[in-house]
Amino acid sequence: KGIDQKRILESASQRLLQGASTSLVWTSNAVALNKMFVERTSAGADLEFARLGAVWQKLCKERWPNLFPSQKEKDV
């Protein structure tokens, strides 16, 4: 029930006034990215952030395969 309620509120927030597009410039390092991939692509993570994490993970693995060898990509 808790995760269902969370998903309902996440989807509703985009239809309310606070839903807006944003562009980001983000710098990071491999350790921080690995931590983000583990934590933010899990089942309990926010769906939009999980999708972003999956895309970033795929791009990082393609560009720097030696830095991200053991992470599994997740389809969200």
PDB file of C-alpha atoms in Angstrom:
ATOM      1  CA  LYS A   1       0.000   0.000   0.000  1.00  0.00           C
ATOM      2  CA  GLY A   2       2.815   2.439   0.821  1.00  0.00           C
ATOM      3  CA  ILE A   3       4.565   2.147  -2.545  1.00  0.00           C
ATOM      4  CA  ASP A   4       1.230   2.444  -4.394  1.00  0.00           C
ATOM      5  CA  GLN A   5       0.404   5.639  -2.516  1.00  0.00           C
ATOM      6  CA  LYS A   6       3.872   6.998  -3.305  1.00  0.00           C
ATOM      7  CA  ARG A   7       3.420   6.305  -7.036  1.00  0.00           C
ATOM      8  CA  ILE A   8      -0.003   7.987  -7.031  1.00  0.00           C
ATOM      9  CA  LEU A   9       1.386  11.122  -5.404  1.00  0.00           C
ATOM     10  CA  GLU A  10       4.384  11.188  -7.779  1.00  0.00           C
ATOM     11  CA  SER A  11       2.176  11.076 -10.863  1.00  0.00           C
ATOM     12  CA  ALA A  12      -0.291  13.616  -9.422  1.00  0.00           C
ATOM     13  CA  SER A  13       2.457  16.120  -8.643  1.00  0.00           C
ATOM     14  CA  GLN A  14       3.282  16.480 -12.343  1.00  0.00           C
ATOM     15  CA  ARG A  15      -0.276  17.518 -13.102  1.00  0.00           C
ATOM     16  CA  LEU A  16      -0.332  20.161 -10.407  1.00  0.00           C
ATOM     17  CA  LEU A  17       1.199  23.626 -10.680  1.00  0.00           C
ATOM     18  CA  GLN A  18       4.638  22.612  -9.407  1.00  0.00           C
ATOM     19  CA  GLY A  19       5.269  20.282 -12.379  1.00  0.00           C
ATOM     20  CA  ALA A  20       7.754  22.087 -14.638  1.00  0.00           C
ATOM     21  CA  SER A  21      10.679  21.179 -16.840  1.00  0.00           C
ATOM     22  CA  THR A  22      14.212  21.849 -15.649  1.00  0.00           C
ATOM     23  CA  SER A  23      17.642  21.675 -17.214  1.00  0.00           C
ATOM     24  CA  LEU A  24      20.646  20.640 -15.124  1.00  0.00           C
ATOM     25  CA  VAL A  25      24.413  20.905 -15.267  1.00  0.00           C
ATOM     26  CA  TRP A  26      25.847  18.236 -13.017  1.00  0.00           C
ATOM     27  CA  THR A  27      29.453  17.303 -12.300  1.00  0.00           C
ATOM     28  CA  SER A  28      30.352  14.149 -10.443  1.00  0.00           C
ATOM     29  CA  ASN A  29      32.879  11.353 -10.092  1.00  0.00           C
ATOM     30  CA  ALA A  30      32.728   7.595 -10.666  1.00  0.00           C
ATOM     31  CA  VAL A  31      32.272   6.736  -6.981  1.00  0.00           C
ATOM     32  CA  ALA A  32      29.350   9.129  -6.577  1.00  0.00           C
ATOM     33  CA  LEU A  33      27.768   7.906  -9.833  1.00  0.00           C
ATOM     34  CA  ASN A  34      28.057   4.268  -8.745  1.00  0.00           C
ATOM     35  CA  LYS A  35      26.390   5.167  -5.450  1.00  0.00           C
ATOM     36  CA  MET A  36      23.601   6.953  -7.319  1.00  0.00           C
ATOM     37  CA  PHE A  37      23.094   3.977  -9.647  1.00  0.00           C
ATOM     38  CA  VAL A  38      22.741   1.603  -6.693  1.00  0.00           C
ATOM     39  CA  GLU A  39      20.483   3.815  -4.573  1.00  0.00           C
ATOM     40  CA  ARG A  40      18.394   5.703  -7.106  1.00  0.00           C
ATOM     41  CA  THR A  41      17.581   2.889  -9.525  1.00  0.00           C
ATOM     42  CA  SER A  42      16.103   0.656  -6.828  1.00  0.00           C
ATOM     43  CA  ALA A  43      12.424  -0.307  -6.711  1.00  0.00           C
ATOM     44  CA  GLY A  44      11.604   2.249  -4.003  1.00  0.00           C
ATOM     45  CA  ALA A  45      13.150   5.209  -5.811  1.00  0.00           C
ATOM     46  CA  ASP A  46      11.155   7.982  -7.445  1.00  0.00           C
ATOM     47  CA  LEU A  47      10.219   6.798 -10.951  1.00  0.00           C
ATOM     48  CA  GLU A  48      11.509   9.872 -12.763  1.00  0.00           C
ATOM     49  CA  PHE A  49      14.829   9.737 -10.929  1.00  0.00           C
ATOM     50  CA  ALA A  50      15.077   5.985 -11.550  1.00  0.00           C
ATOM     51  CA  ARG A  51      14.564   6.575 -15.279  1.00  0.00           C
ATOM     52  CA  LEU A  52      17.214   9.305 -15.267  1.00  0.00           C
ATOM     53  CA  GLY A  53      19.587   7.004 -13.368  1.00  0.00           C
ATOM     54  CA  ALA A  54      19.036   4.180 -15.877  1.00  0.00           C
ATOM     55  CA  VAL A  55      19.809   6.482 -18.813  1.00  0.00           C
ATOM     56  CA  TRP A  56      22.909   7.863 -17.106  1.00  0.00           C
ATOM     57  CA  GLN A  57      24.051   4.370 -16.192  1.00  0.00           C
ATOM     58  CA  LYS A  58      23.743   3.223 -19.799  1.00  0.00           C
ATOM     59  CA  LEU A  59      25.653   6.267 -21.079  1.00  0.00           C
ATOM     60  CA  CYS A  60      28.397   5.884 -18.464  1.00  0.00           C
ATOM     61  CA  LYS A  61      28.826   2.168 -19.195  1.00  0.00           C
ATOM     62  CA  GLU A  62      29.113   2.879 -22.929  1.00  0.00           C
ATOM     63  CA  ARG A  63      31.574   5.728 -22.484  1.00  0.00           C
ATOM     64  CA  TRP A  64      33.636   4.369 -19.548  1.00  0.00           C
ATOM     65  CA  PRO A  65      33.127   0.565 -19.346  1.00  0.00           C
ATOM     66  CA  ASN A  66      36.137   0.069 -17.047  1.00  0.00           C
ATOM     67  CA  LEU A  67      34.687   2.416 -14.397  1.00  0.00           C
ATOM     68  CA  PHE A  68      31.234   0.796 -14.273  1.00  0.00           C
ATOM     69  CA  PRO A  69      31.755  -2.945 -14.862  1.00  0.00           C
ATOM     70  CA  SER A  70      29.565  -4.604 -12.215  1.00  0.00           C
ATOM     71  CA  GLN A  71      26.383  -2.536 -12.237  1.00  0.00           C
ATOM     72  CA  LYS A  72      23.277  -4.028 -13.818  1.00  0.00           C
ATOM     73  CA  GLU A  73      21.162  -1.774 -16.015  1.00  0.00           C
ATOM     74  CA  LYS A  74      17.522  -1.589 -15.079  1.00  0.00           C
ATOM     75  CA  ASP A  75      14.623  -0.845 -17.401  1.00  0.00           C
ATOM     76  CA  VAL A  76      12.234   1.512 -15.707  1.00  0.00           C
TER      77      VAL A  76
END
